[in-house]
Amino acid sequence: MGTVVLKLGNDISTDHIYPGRFMATVLPSETPQFCFADMTEFNARLRNKAVPPGSVIVAGQNFGCGSSREQAASTLKGHDLIVVAPGFARIFLQNAINLGLRTVICPEIEASEGDELEIGADSVTNVTSGKRFASQPLPKARQAIVDAGGLIPYARKLVVEQAS
Amino acid sequence: MGMTIVQKILARAAGRSSVAIGDVVEPRVDLAMSHENAALVINQFHEIYKGTGLEPHLWDPDRIAIIFDHRVPAESSKTATNQKKIRDFVAKHGIGRFHDLRGDEGGICHQILPESGYVLPGRVVVGTDSHTTSHGALGAFAFGVGATEMAAVWALGRVLNVEVPDTIKVVVDGTLPATVLPKDLILHLIGRISAEGANFKVIEFHGDTIERMSTSGRLTLCNMSVEAGATSGIVPPDAETVRYLREEAGVSDEVDLTGPDAGASYSETIEINAADLAPQLACPHTVDHVKPVVDVAGRKVDQIVIGSCTNGRLDDLEVAAGIVKGKRLAKHVRMLVFPASWRIYKEAMRLGYLSELIDAGAVVMNPGCGCCLGVHQGALGDGEVALSTTNRNFKGRMGNPNSEVYLCSPAVAAASALTGVITDPRG
């Protein structure tokens, strides 16, 4: 069960999630401080650890559009957030899967800030409203990476195989 | 069933005779490009090898390109230190296609790759930059990836688990009216299909307008295909591709002009009559918020930006210089010009374009991306409005969430610089 801590509209770009002016900061251990930096109130809550791990961001279509900056995924992963949206931009979704950030494609999702969501294998239940919404599987090509726990462990296995 | 051009490229790169849309393949990579975010790629590359007992090993240093362009010269000690780490890595591993901040070989990655002859038709190009789509202009399948994905490419030489994408066919016929440019065409298309209209798909450009278009214009189209969500844009290679490679990129290798099959299957076909197009603007704060310039004419602007990977080539500078030549910018306007590479900078200097721009009041900056994404030079003040030939106008893009960015062609930007308000260059 996770609480919706932020409700966003369509076309939330990587510039919203992780503004370009912080791009000199690259390491996943350092990016979380700049998560949604221009939403100063939400950013302050994150930095003050007032947002529990497993909390949910519910967004609109095309979440993560724009640049390929991986910081946009690592900054969310650093706070252990889950993103539920009707659709994600391609590179962001790949980065999320590669880093093990939980993303849920849920075309009909309806939720408000404060609602409690139960995220199942093929649906999202809004416990507060009592409504259940079907979710879609991630791109099939990526499932093996999800199953491995991210691209680093997946590629590590292949590198070892290649060397032997 | 016939194949699209990207199906053909992926089939060959995966060692198969054919691939169907939705197949999962692992194409070998011909060119892997990064810029300053190579700092993160290096970190993730070492992570892959952690605990394996193996020495980190690049699959092929000759197929890796690193270009410094996002923050040059370094705007902070942090960037400078990252750039230093990258230089050390480049030297240690013998990466040959390294373009540092240098007047003799530097510039923006999406210009350096084509002009250096690194991109050929039929090749698979990946880059840790979303605008890697640009290189489809030369008939390559080129797409953006994240840093960890690139680290895996560095180690393995192939992209893991790629789903063969569907393709949208865009057919553009007719002659673009005077002062209506390729930028207007791509903005029109993005407005028509939306910022996610091509998500997970390729846009394949066809039609006599495209056939007559220079590689520079094709680069603009493919560059901004990602703003409709496209995995890549691509133009089937033709005589113009060969001309560009021979005359401007110094390529003497044989050029493969394989195009799509006549019976290829497309998710949809979009037809555009070039003669109907007018100058376009992408209005704040999304790239698909597109309107004809006439609808917004008269809006006061504070900063004009001409350049970037989208519109910083010689023909773009020629258009801008031609409009402002012998005139002066409006008093309240500042105009920043970022040529896409030092080769273009020097050529524009030789042809007098830079003097014409400077005499009108423009400031010519060194080639780089910093202003476009708000990381280095050209930040906007609260409440200010920029009119820019770059590729994104998301809230905060030019370094300030309390400002606005409109996107346009070099003709609209230059005409507006003279009046100080958004102006239709057709007069």
Tab-separated table of C-alpha atoms in Angstrom, chain B residues 35-322:
chain	number	residue	atom	x	y	z
B	35	HIS	CA	28.902	13.728	-24.095
B	36	GLU	CA	29.639	14.965	-20.578
B	37	ASN	CA	27.241	12.337	-19.239
B	38	ALA	CA	30.001	9.854	-20.068
B	39	ALA	CA	30.959	10.575	-16.440
B	40	LEU	CA	27.891	8.598	-15.378
B	41	VAL	CA	28.419	5.983	-18.107
B	42	ILE	CA	31.951	5.386	-16.774
B	43	ASN	CA	30.554	4.957	-13.265
B	44	GLN	CA	27.897	2.457	-14.423
B	45	PHE	CA	30.411	0.656	-16.657
B	46	HIS	CA	32.582	-0.004	-13.601
B	47	GLU	CA	29.478	-1.061	-11.640
B	48	ILE	CA	28.777	-3.779	-14.217
B	49	TYR	CA	32.200	-5.304	-13.571
B	50	LYS	CA	32.011	-4.971	-9.786
B	51	GLY	CA	32.551	-8.287	-8.012
B	52	THR	CA	33.223	-10.196	-11.222
B	53	GLY	CA	36.993	-10.294	-10.851
B	54	LEU	CA	37.194	-9.112	-14.466
B	55	GLU	CA	39.064	-6.060	-15.660
B	56	PRO	CA	36.569	-3.570	-17.170
B	57	HIS	CA	36.923	-3.912	-20.928
B	58	LEU	CA	35.474	-1.769	-23.731
B	59	TRP	CA	34.093	-3.860	-26.570
B	60	ASP	CA	35.577	-1.545	-29.214
B	61	PRO	CA	37.181	1.845	-28.373
B	62	ASP	CA	37.083	2.799	-32.072
B	63	ARG	CA	33.303	2.697	-32.108
B	64	ILE	CA	32.898	4.943	-29.091
B	65	ALA	CA	32.614	8.699	-29.572
B	66	ILE	CA	32.719	11.253	-26.761
B	67	ILE	CA	32.086	14.914	-27.472
B	68	PHE	CA	32.197	17.696	-24.885
B	69	ASP	CA	29.359	20.083	-25.656
B	70	HIS	CA	26.870	20.433	-22.828
B	71	ARG	CA	28.871	22.685	-20.529
B	72	VAL	CA	31.885	24.077	-22.371
B	73	PRO	CA	34.074	25.650	-21.145
B	74	ALA	CA	33.219	24.076	-17.775
B	75	GLU	CA	30.777	26.253	-15.815
B	76	SER	CA	31.702	24.750	-12.439
B	77	SER	CA	34.452	22.858	-10.699
B	78	LYS	CA	32.141	19.838	-10.595
B	79	THR	CA	31.808	19.783	-14.376
B	80	ALA	CA	35.509	20.444	-14.813
B	81	THR	CA	36.322	17.498	-12.564
B	82	ASN	CA	33.898	15.230	-14.457
B	83	GLN	CA	35.446	16.327	-17.761
B	84	LYS	CA	38.890	15.571	-16.353
B	85	LYS	CA	37.754	12.065	-15.327
B	86	ILE	CA	36.424	11.486	-18.821
B	87	ARG	CA	39.684	12.670	-20.436
B	88	ASP	CA	41.621	10.267	-18.214
B	89	PHE	CA	39.283	7.403	-19.167
B	90	VAL	CA	39.575	8.262	-22.863
B	91	ALA	CA	43.367	8.227	-22.652
B	92	LYS	CA	43.506	5.018	-20.622
B	93	HIS	CA	41.196	3.093	-22.960
B	94	GLY	CA	42.335	4.601	-26.241
B	95	ILE	CA	38.982	6.041	-27.312
B	96	GLY	CA	39.782	7.591	-30.684
B	97	ARG	CA	36.689	9.596	-31.516
B	98	PHE	CA	37.073	12.084	-28.679
B	99	HIS	CA	36.224	15.718	-29.359
B	100	ASP	CA	37.320	17.986	-26.547
B	101	LEU	CA	36.680	21.733	-26.331
B	102	ARG	CA	38.880	22.685	-29.270
B	103	GLY	CA	38.502	25.089	-32.165
B	104	ASP	CA	39.957	22.624	-34.639
B	105	GLU	CA	37.560	19.720	-33.986
B	106	GLY	CA	34.982	20.620	-31.369
B	107	GLY	CA	31.278	21.320	-31.429
B	108	ILE	CA	27.886	19.879	-30.605
B	109	CYS	CA	27.764	16.087	-30.749
B	110	HIS	CA	24.885	15.935	-33.239
B	111	GLN	CA	26.871	18.068	-35.660
B	112	ILE	CA	30.285	16.516	-34.993
B	113	LEU	CA	29.066	12.997	-35.772
B	114	PRO	CA	27.737	13.748	-39.265
B	115	GLU	CA	30.428	16.239	-40.297
B	116	SER	CA	33.202	13.875	-39.158
B	117	GLY	CA	31.817	11.080	-41.319
B	118	TYR	CA	31.060	8.877	-38.292
B	119	VAL	CA	27.484	8.139	-39.398
B	120	LEU	CA	26.709	6.100	-42.500
B	121	PRO	CA	23.403	4.828	-43.887
B	122	GLY	CA	22.266	1.469	-42.547
B	123	ARG	CA	24.269	1.767	-39.331
B	124	VAL	CA	23.052	1.441	-35.750
B	125	VAL	CA	23.910	4.520	-33.692
B	126	VAL	CA	23.102	4.936	-30.006
B	127	GLY	CA	23.764	8.013	-27.936
B	128	THR	CA	23.223	9.087	-24.350
B	129	ASP	CA	21.251	12.023	-25.647
B	130	SER	CA	17.630	12.064	-26.743
B	131	HIS	CA	18.441	14.059	-29.888
B	132	THR	CA	20.524	11.172	-31.213
B	133	THR	CA	17.480	10.762	-33.472
B	134	SER	CA	19.211	13.434	-35.610
B	135	HIS	CA	21.422	10.890	-37.344
B	136	GLY	CA	18.493	9.260	-39.076
B	137	ALA	CA	19.005	12.139	-41.518
B	138	LEU	CA	21.804	10.037	-43.004
B	139	GLY	CA	19.762	6.845	-43.132
B	140	ALA	CA	21.092	5.327	-39.905
B	141	PHE	CA	18.892	3.913	-37.152
B	142	ALA	CA	19.898	6.270	-34.363
B	143	PHE	CA	18.272	6.512	-30.962
B	144	GLY	CA	18.795	7.852	-27.470
B	145	VAL	CA	19.551	5.662	-24.464
B	146	GLY	CA	20.299	6.249	-20.805
B	147	ALA	CA	23.737	6.062	-19.233
B	148	THR	CA	23.357	2.558	-17.801
B	149	GLU	CA	22.132	1.271	-21.167
B	150	MET	CA	25.244	2.815	-22.714
B	151	ALA	CA	27.476	1.206	-20.092
B	152	ALA	CA	26.098	-2.166	-21.185
B	153	VAL	CA	26.816	-1.257	-24.828
B	154	TRP	CA	30.396	-0.332	-23.913
B	155	ALA	CA	30.820	-3.747	-22.299
B	156	LEU	CA	28.918	-5.909	-24.784
B	157	GLY	CA	28.793	-4.048	-28.114
B	158	ARG	CA	25.102	-4.584	-28.590
B	159	VAL	CA	21.888	-3.034	-27.343
B	160	LEU	CA	20.078	-5.468	-25.104
B	161	ASN	CA	16.499	-6.418	-25.707
B	162	VAL	CA	15.308	-3.986	-28.367
B	163	GLU	CA	11.719	-4.362	-29.521
B	164	VAL	CA	11.504	-3.787	-33.296
B	165	PRO	CA	9.487	-0.558	-33.501
B	166	ASP	CA	6.486	0.251	-35.617
B	167	THR	CA	6.914	3.095	-38.126
B	168	ILE	CA	4.845	6.127	-39.080
B	169	LYS	CA	5.299	7.151	-42.707
B	170	VAL	CA	5.273	10.901	-43.246
B	171	VAL	CA	5.015	11.980	-46.873
B	172	VAL	CA	5.779	15.611	-47.635
B	173	ASP	CA	5.224	16.844	-51.173
B	174	GLY	CA	5.376	20.281	-52.746
B	175	THR	CA	7.573	23.326	-52.369
B	176	LEU	CA	8.009	25.086	-49.046
B	177	PRO	CA	7.057	28.776	-49.410
B	178	ALA	CA	9.836	31.360	-49.110
B	179	THR	CA	11.070	31.744	-45.477
B	180	VAL	CA	9.205	28.595	-44.464
B	181	LEU	CA	11.915	26.191	-43.329
B	182	PRO	CA	12.322	22.542	-42.292
B	183	LYS	CA	11.860	23.695	-38.670
B	184	ASP	CA	8.353	24.902	-39.533
B	185	LEU	CA	7.599	21.523	-41.095
B	186	ILE	CA	8.666	19.508	-38.050
B	187	LEU	CA	6.906	21.874	-35.614
B	188	HIS	CA	3.734	21.495	-37.689
B	189	LEU	CA	4.052	17.703	-37.574
B	190	ILE	CA	4.642	17.633	-33.799
B	191	GLY	CA	1.640	19.906	-33.249
B	192	ARG	CA	-0.458	17.634	-35.423
B	193	ILE	CA	0.438	14.283	-33.833
B	194	SER	CA	1.243	15.541	-30.267
B	195	ALA	CA	4.235	15.107	-27.973
B	196	GLU	CA	3.512	11.401	-27.631
B	197	GLY	CA	2.069	10.789	-31.093
B	198	ALA	CA	5.075	8.741	-32.162
B	199	ASN	CA	6.074	7.286	-28.771
B	200	PHE	CA	7.947	3.974	-29.263
B	201	LYS	CA	7.711	4.428	-33.056
B	202	VAL	CA	9.994	5.534	-35.871
B	203	ILE	CA	9.089	8.384	-38.218
B	204	GLU	CA	10.179	7.649	-41.794
B	205	PHE	CA	10.219	10.761	-43.991
B	206	HIS	CA	9.277	10.545	-47.677
B	207	GLY	CA	8.091	12.779	-50.499
B	208	ASP	CA	9.574	15.153	-53.046
B	209	THR	CA	10.029	17.932	-50.473
B	210	ILE	CA	12.322	15.645	-48.483
B	211	GLU	CA	14.128	14.480	-51.633
B	212	ARG	CA	14.990	18.096	-52.480
B	213	MET	CA	15.888	18.978	-48.880
B	214	SER	CA	19.533	19.338	-47.829
B	215	THR	CA	21.039	17.056	-45.206
B	216	SER	CA	21.045	20.072	-42.892
B	217	GLY	CA	17.263	20.349	-43.147
B	218	ARG	CA	16.861	16.599	-42.744
B	219	LEU	CA	18.948	16.781	-39.569
B	220	THR	CA	16.472	19.348	-38.206
B	221	LEU	CA	13.533	17.052	-38.975
B	222	CYS	CA	15.089	13.936	-37.463
B	223	ASN	CA	16.495	15.896	-34.508
B	224	MET	CA	13.040	16.982	-33.391
B	225	SER	CA	11.272	13.689	-34.140
B	226	VAL	CA	11.927	12.807	-30.503
B	227	GLU	CA	9.699	15.729	-29.512
B	228	ALA	CA	6.788	13.670	-30.858
B	229	GLY	CA	8.112	10.821	-28.721
B	230	ALA	CA	9.708	8.974	-31.662
B	231	THR	CA	12.407	6.393	-31.051
B	232	SER	CA	14.012	7.822	-34.159
B	233	GLY	CA	13.399	9.784	-37.316
B	234	ILE	CA	14.873	8.504	-40.549
B	235	VAL	CA	15.237	9.624	-44.157
B	236	PRO	CA	15.902	6.904	-46.746
B	237	PRO	CA	19.421	7.564	-48.043
B	238	ASP	CA	19.686	9.000	-51.551
B	239	ALA	CA	21.869	11.085	-53.859
B	240	GLU	CA	21.865	13.991	-51.383
B	241	THR	CA	23.110	11.648	-48.644
B	242	VAL	CA	26.002	10.581	-50.867
B	243	ARG	CA	26.760	14.214	-51.765
B	244	TYR	CA	26.860	15.204	-48.095
B	245	LEU	CA	29.054	12.272	-47.100
B	246	ARG	CA	31.503	12.846	-49.958
B	247	GLU	CA	31.639	16.675	-50.000
B	248	GLU	CA	31.036	17.635	-46.385
B	249	ALA	CA	31.986	14.593	-44.311
B	250	GLY	CA	34.997	13.340	-46.248
B	251	VAL	CA	33.672	9.788	-46.540
B	252	SER	CA	35.189	7.710	-49.329
B	253	ASP	CA	33.753	4.326	-48.266
B	254	GLU	CA	31.042	2.736	-50.340
B	255	VAL	CA	27.642	4.010	-49.250
B	256	ASP	CA	24.737	1.594	-48.864
B	257	LEU	CA	21.562	3.205	-50.183
B	258	THR	CA	19.138	0.521	-49.037
B	259	GLY	CA	15.685	1.977	-48.470
B	260	PRO	CA	12.417	0.499	-47.266
B	261	ASP	CA	10.554	-2.109	-49.306
B	262	ALA	CA	7.657	-0.854	-51.401
B	263	GLY	CA	5.373	-3.207	-49.496
B	264	ALA	CA	6.565	-2.187	-46.025
B	265	SER	CA	3.893	-1.962	-43.372
B	266	TYR	CA	3.320	1.307	-41.496
B	267	SER	CA	1.162	2.043	-38.458
B	268	GLU	CA	-0.140	5.104	-40.263
B	269	THR	CA	0.669	7.426	-43.155
B	270	ILE	CA	0.552	11.187	-42.719
B	271	GLU	CA	0.532	13.433	-45.781
B	272	ILE	CA	1.650	17.040	-45.694
B	273	ASN	CA	1.486	19.568	-48.510
B	274	ALA	CA	4.574	21.729	-48.043
B	275	ALA	CA	3.068	24.594	-50.026
B	276	ASP	CA	0.327	24.983	-47.386
B	277	LEU	CA	2.747	25.548	-44.519
B	278	ALA	CA	3.308	28.878	-42.782
B	279	PRO	CA	5.934	29.834	-40.169
B	280	GLN	CA	5.202	27.987	-36.926
B	281	LEU	CA	5.818	28.511	-33.211
B	282	ALA	CA	5.866	26.041	-30.352
B	283	CYS	CA	4.364	28.015	-27.486
B	284	PRO	CA	5.085	27.562	-23.766
B	285	HIS	CA	5.376	25.075	-22.129
B	286	THR	CA	5.188	22.057	-24.465
B	287	VAL	CA	6.716	21.420	-27.872
B	288	ASP	CA	3.357	20.268	-29.277
B	289	HIS	CA	1.640	23.547	-28.346
B	290	VAL	CA	2.119	24.721	-31.929
B	291	LYS	CA	0.468	27.748	-33.540
B	292	PRO	CA	1.092	29.698	-36.737
B	293	VAL	CA	3.353	32.683	-36.024
B	294	VAL	CA	0.610	35.090	-37.122
B	295	ASP	CA	-1.526	33.971	-34.150
B	296	VAL	CA	1.104	35.115	-31.649
B	297	ALA	CA	2.634	38.007	-33.596
B	298	GLY	CA	3.305	41.092	-31.483
B	299	ARG	CA	4.307	39.242	-28.303
B	300	LYS	CA	7.307	41.041	-26.799
B	301	VAL	CA	10.515	39.022	-26.532
B	302	ASP	CA	13.626	39.605	-24.418
B	303	GLN	CA	16.114	37.039	-25.686
B	304	ILE	CA	16.601	35.515	-29.120
B	305	VAL	CA	18.631	32.312	-29.409
B	306	ILE	CA	19.876	31.012	-32.743
B	307	GLY	CA	21.816	27.782	-32.871
B	308	SER	CA	21.968	24.360	-31.191
B	309	CYS	CA	21.928	20.872	-32.703
B	310	THR	CA	18.546	21.728	-34.183
B	311	ASN	CA	19.312	24.938	-36.091
B	312	GLY	CA	22.945	25.944	-35.729
B	313	ARG	CA	24.210	24.932	-39.152
B	314	LEU	CA	25.591	27.118	-41.902
B	315	ASP	CA	22.293	27.506	-43.768
B	316	ASP	CA	20.572	28.518	-40.516
B	317	LEU	CA	23.191	31.192	-39.851
B	318	GLU	CA	22.949	32.323	-43.472
B	319	VAL	CA	19.186	32.833	-43.129
B	320	ALA	CA	19.567	34.759	-39.872
B	321	ALA	CA	22.441	36.901	-41.142
B	322	GLY	CA	20.562	37.631	-44.357
